[in-house]
XYZ file of C-alpha atoms in Angstrom:
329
model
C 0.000 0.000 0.000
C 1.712 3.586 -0.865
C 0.893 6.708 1.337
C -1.717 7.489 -1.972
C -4.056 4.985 -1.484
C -6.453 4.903 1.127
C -6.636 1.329 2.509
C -8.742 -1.019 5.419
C -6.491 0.855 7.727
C -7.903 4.571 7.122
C -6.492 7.353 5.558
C -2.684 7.451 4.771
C 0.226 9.694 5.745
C 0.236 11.950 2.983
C -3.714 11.873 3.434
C -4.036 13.515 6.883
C -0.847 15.782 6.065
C -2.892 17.241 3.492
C -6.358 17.303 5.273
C -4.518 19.021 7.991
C -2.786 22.040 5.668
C -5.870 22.354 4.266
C -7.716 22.482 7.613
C -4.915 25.039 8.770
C -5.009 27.225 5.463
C -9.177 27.060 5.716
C -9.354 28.737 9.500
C -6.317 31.557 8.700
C -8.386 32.423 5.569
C -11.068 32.976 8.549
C -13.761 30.206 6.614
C -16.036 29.331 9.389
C -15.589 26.420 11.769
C -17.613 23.108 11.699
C -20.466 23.627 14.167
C -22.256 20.962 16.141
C -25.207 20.115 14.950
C -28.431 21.689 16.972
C -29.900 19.062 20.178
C -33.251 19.060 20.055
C -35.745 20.170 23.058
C -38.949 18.110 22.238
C -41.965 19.665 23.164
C -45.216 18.466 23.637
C -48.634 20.235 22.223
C -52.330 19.987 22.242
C -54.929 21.358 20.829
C -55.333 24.070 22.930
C -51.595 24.928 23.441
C -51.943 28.095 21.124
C -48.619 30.157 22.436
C -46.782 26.989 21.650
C -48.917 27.095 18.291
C -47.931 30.619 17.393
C -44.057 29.806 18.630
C -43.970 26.705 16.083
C -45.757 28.710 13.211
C -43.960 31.693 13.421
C -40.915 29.615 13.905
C -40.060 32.447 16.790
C -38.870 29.355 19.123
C -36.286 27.978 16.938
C -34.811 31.528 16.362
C -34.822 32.155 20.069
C -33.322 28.480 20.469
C -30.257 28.678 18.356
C -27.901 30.638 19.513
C -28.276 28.113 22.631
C -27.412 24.831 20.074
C -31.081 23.733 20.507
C -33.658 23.310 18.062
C -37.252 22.483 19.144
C -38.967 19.616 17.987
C -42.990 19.353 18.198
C -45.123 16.599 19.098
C -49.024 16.413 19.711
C -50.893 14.846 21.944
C -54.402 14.320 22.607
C -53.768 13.128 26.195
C -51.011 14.685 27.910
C -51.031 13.016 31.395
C -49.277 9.866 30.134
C -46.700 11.362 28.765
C -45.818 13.907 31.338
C -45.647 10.983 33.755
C -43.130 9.172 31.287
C -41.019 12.095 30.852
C -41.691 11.260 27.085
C -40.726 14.847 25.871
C -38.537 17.727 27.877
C -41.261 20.420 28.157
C -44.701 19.837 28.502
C -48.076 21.026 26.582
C -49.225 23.628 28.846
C -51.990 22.078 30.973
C -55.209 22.833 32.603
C -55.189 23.181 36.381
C -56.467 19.558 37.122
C -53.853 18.076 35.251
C -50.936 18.693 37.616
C -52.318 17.143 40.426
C -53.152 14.012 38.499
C -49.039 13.807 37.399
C -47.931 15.132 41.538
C -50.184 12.253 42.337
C -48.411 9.692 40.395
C -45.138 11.364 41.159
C -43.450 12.543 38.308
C -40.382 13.893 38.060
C -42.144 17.631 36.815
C -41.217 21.315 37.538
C -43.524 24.184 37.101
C -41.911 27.350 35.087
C -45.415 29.990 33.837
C -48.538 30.026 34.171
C -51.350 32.004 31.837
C -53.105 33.812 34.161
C -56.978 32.521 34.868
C -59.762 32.308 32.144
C -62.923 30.385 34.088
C -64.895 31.042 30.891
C -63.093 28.442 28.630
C -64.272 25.737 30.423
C -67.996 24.420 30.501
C -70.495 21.955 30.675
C -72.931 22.365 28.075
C -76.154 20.577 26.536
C -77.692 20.689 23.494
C -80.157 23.771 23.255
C -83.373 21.268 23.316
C -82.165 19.616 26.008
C -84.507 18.952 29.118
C -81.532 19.467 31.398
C -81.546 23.379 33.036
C -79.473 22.838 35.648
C -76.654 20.551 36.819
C -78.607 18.749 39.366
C -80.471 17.843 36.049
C -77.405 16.101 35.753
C -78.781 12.998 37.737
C -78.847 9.818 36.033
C -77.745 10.919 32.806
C -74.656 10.735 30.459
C -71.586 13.389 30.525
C -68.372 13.224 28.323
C -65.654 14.500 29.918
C -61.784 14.044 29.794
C -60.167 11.974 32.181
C -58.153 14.372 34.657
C -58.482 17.464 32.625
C -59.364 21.073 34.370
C -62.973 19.972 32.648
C -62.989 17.279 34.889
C -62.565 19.289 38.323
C -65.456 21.526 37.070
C -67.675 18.802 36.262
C -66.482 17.265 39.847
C -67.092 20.966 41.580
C -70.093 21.574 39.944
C -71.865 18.552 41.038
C -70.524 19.275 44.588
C -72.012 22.399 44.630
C -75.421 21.155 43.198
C -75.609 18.313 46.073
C -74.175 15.551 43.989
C -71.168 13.462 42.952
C -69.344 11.885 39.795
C -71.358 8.186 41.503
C -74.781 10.824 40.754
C -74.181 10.576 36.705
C -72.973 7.905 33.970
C -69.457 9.314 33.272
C -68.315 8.768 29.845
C -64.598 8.953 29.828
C -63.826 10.636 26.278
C -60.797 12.269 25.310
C -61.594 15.851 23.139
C -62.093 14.570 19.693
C -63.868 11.591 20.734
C -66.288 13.822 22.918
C -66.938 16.299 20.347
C -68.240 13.218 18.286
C -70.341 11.591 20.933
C -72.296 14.686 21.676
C -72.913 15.300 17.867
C -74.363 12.019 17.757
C -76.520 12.546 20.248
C -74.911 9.987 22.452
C -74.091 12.439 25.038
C -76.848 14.224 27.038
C -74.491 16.864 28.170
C -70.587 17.542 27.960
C -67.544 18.951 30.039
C -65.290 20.716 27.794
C -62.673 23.236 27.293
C -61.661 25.737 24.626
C -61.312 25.087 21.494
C -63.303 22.317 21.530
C -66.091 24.272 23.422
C -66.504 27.243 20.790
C -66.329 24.208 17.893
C -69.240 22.879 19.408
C -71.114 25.878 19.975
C -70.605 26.777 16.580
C -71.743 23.183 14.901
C -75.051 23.218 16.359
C -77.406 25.277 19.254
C -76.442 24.066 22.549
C -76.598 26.162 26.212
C -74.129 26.519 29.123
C -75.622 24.685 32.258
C -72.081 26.120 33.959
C -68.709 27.206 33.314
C -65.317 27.569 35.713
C -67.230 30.897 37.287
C -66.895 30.384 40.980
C -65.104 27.033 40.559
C -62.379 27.443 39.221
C -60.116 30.552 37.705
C -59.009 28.150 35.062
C -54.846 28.810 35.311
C -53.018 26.731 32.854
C -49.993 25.896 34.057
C -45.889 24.997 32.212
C -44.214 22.307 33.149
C -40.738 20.314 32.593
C -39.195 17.633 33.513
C -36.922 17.785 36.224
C -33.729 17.183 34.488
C -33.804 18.655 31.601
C -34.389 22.296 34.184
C -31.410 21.414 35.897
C -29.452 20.670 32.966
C -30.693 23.453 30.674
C -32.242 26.191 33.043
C -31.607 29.377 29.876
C -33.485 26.978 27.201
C -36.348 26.914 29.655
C -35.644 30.393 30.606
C -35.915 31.476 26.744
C -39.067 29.176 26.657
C -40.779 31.219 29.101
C -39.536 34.315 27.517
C -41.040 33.119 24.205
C -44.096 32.194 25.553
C -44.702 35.659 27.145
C -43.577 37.767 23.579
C -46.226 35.383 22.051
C -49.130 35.647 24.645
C -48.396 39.883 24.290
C -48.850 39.185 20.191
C -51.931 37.347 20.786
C -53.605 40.210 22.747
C -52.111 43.169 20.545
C -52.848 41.202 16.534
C -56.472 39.543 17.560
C -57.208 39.498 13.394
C -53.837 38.480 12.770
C -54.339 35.489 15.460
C -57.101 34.126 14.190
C -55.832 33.610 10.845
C -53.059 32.105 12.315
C -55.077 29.743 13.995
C -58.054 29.017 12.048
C -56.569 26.872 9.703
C -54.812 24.891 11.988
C -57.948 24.424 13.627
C -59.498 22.849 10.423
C -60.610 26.569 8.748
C -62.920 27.271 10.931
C -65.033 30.471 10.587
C -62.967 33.373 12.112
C -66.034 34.062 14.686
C -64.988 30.675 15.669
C -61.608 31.128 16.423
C -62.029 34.710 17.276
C -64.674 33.021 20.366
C -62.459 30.584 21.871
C -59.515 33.351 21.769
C -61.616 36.126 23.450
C -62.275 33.632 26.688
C -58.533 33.355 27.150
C -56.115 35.913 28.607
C -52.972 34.403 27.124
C -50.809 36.780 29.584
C -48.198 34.560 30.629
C -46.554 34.988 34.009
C -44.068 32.813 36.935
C -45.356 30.763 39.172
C -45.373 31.570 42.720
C -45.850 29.249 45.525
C -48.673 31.437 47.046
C -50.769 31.239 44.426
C -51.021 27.360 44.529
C -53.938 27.045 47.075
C -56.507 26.972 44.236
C -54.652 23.391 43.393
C -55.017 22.388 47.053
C -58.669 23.030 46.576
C -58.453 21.100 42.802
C -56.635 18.165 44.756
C -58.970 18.183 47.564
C -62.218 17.613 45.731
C -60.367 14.996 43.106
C -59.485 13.176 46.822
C -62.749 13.089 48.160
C -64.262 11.698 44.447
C -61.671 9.097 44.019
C -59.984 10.263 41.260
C -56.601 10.110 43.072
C -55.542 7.565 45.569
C -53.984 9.849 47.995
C -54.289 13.119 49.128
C -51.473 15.528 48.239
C -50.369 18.899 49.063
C -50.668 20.860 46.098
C -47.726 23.346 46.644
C -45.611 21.104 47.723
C -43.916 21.234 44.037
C -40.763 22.455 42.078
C -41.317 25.665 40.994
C -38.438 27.206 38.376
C -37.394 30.599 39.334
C -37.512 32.839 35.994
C -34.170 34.969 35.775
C -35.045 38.828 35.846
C -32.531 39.873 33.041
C -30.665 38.072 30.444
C -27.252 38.554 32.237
């Protein structure tokens, strides 16, 4: 074998000799160095994750992201709990209030970092406009789709609780979003516990009426979580998150037009009175989480206790909390 060829063994003398004068000349000419290729921060989304929506469609996250060698990645889910108990991505769909104390219940490994401040309004338990049912102690006896361990959930749970009654009063159907919206089309629901977007889809597909909503229930604060290492590991990517999230939220209030046509086709091209609904029940202001605020869960935990949803009872601030950094420095 000559120092020419390049053999089983690798390159050959003359081979790296070269590849290393030309690597030499290459960085005194000042040509730019071979950079690492970008780690991805998975995030998880649902339906009605719409900062992380405008983030991804605006592609405002990855610019934000890559100066830090990260590039987010996107993945949706119509349930959320499962994953945020597996740690399947790094940072979390932002959640309704019930859903943390489902995932601090099975003890997952989760941090909060934001919150959007309360919107009671986006969540409700309607029927359709015919219906018999006027009130929720009508609720006796009869079929409701709701979401297993959403915020939807705690209302449907508080709202009985308040009318005299329990989740053992009515014939729980356990539906996840999609599946619900279905069901009560069909008629196979006599009422429905559901959150926004889902809610304003279904008023706008047919008549129906609001038997309650979060209003003295529930202030409805959707909460962002990650998982525990990744915070520790990473705190400026989540830091830059958070920052993200609150630019967005601050677009979202100042471009309402400009939102919904973001959104509306996403959400299937849905009429822009549609979109324009769900958005006007939300606040989308984005702020830390501070321990003191977290009695609301106690009272969220509390009621899920005493209906056996969870199989201990917890204490509700008893949770990581991510301090956001004032500044950038």
């Amino acid at each position: 074998m000559t120092d020419d060829t390049m053999g089983r063994f690798g390159p050959s003398r003359r081979t790296l000799l070269h590849g290393g004068l030309g690597a030499a000349a290459a960085l005194a000419l000042g040509a730019p160095a071979v950079r690492a290729a970008p780690r991805e921060v998975k995030i998880s989304m649902q339906r009605s994750s719409v900062l992380f929506t405008v983030l991804k469609v605006k592609g405002t996250l990855a610019e934000r992201l890559a100066p830090l060698g990260f590039t987010p990645s996107w993945h949706l889910f119509t349930s959320v709990i499962e994953p945020m108990n597996a740690g399947a991505v790094d940072i979390h769909a932002d959640v309704a209030d019930a859903v943390p104390i489902f995932t601090q219940s099975a003890k997952a490994p989760l941090t909060f970092y934001a919150r959007e401040r309360g919107a009671p309004a986006a969540e409700a338990i309607i029927v359709p406009a015919g219906s018999p049912i006027g009130t929720v102690a009508d609720l006796k006896g009869k079929t409701v789709g709701v979401s297993r361990g959403s915020g939807s959930h705690y209302v449907l749970a508080a709202a009985l609780k308040r009318a005299g009654l329990t989740v053992a009063d009515i014939k729980p159907a356990y539906l996840q979003a999609p599946e619900g919206a279905v069901a009560f089309d069909q008629g196979s629901l006599d009422a429905w516990s559901i959150w926004d977007p889902f809610l304003a889809f279904a008023e706008a597909k047919r008549p129906v009426r609001v038997i309650a909503d979060g209003s003295g229930l529930t202030t409805y604060h959707r909460y962002y979580l990650v998982n525990d290492s990744f915070v520790a590991a990473q705190p400026e990517v989540v830091a830059t998150v958070y920052r993200s999230l609150v630019e967005a939220g601050a677009w979202m209030r100042a471009n309402p037009e400009a939102a919904v046509a973001l959104l509306a086709p996403i959400w299937g091209d849905l009429p822009p009175a549609v979109v324009a609904a769900a958005n006007s029940r939300r606040t989308y202001a984005v702020e830390p989480v501070e321990r003191s605020q977290l009695g609301e869960q106690q009272a969220i935990a509390d009621v899920f206790y005493e209906a056996k949803l969870i199989p201990r009872r917890i204490d509700a601030t008893d949770v990581p909390i991510f301090p956001i950094p004032t500044s950038r420095g």
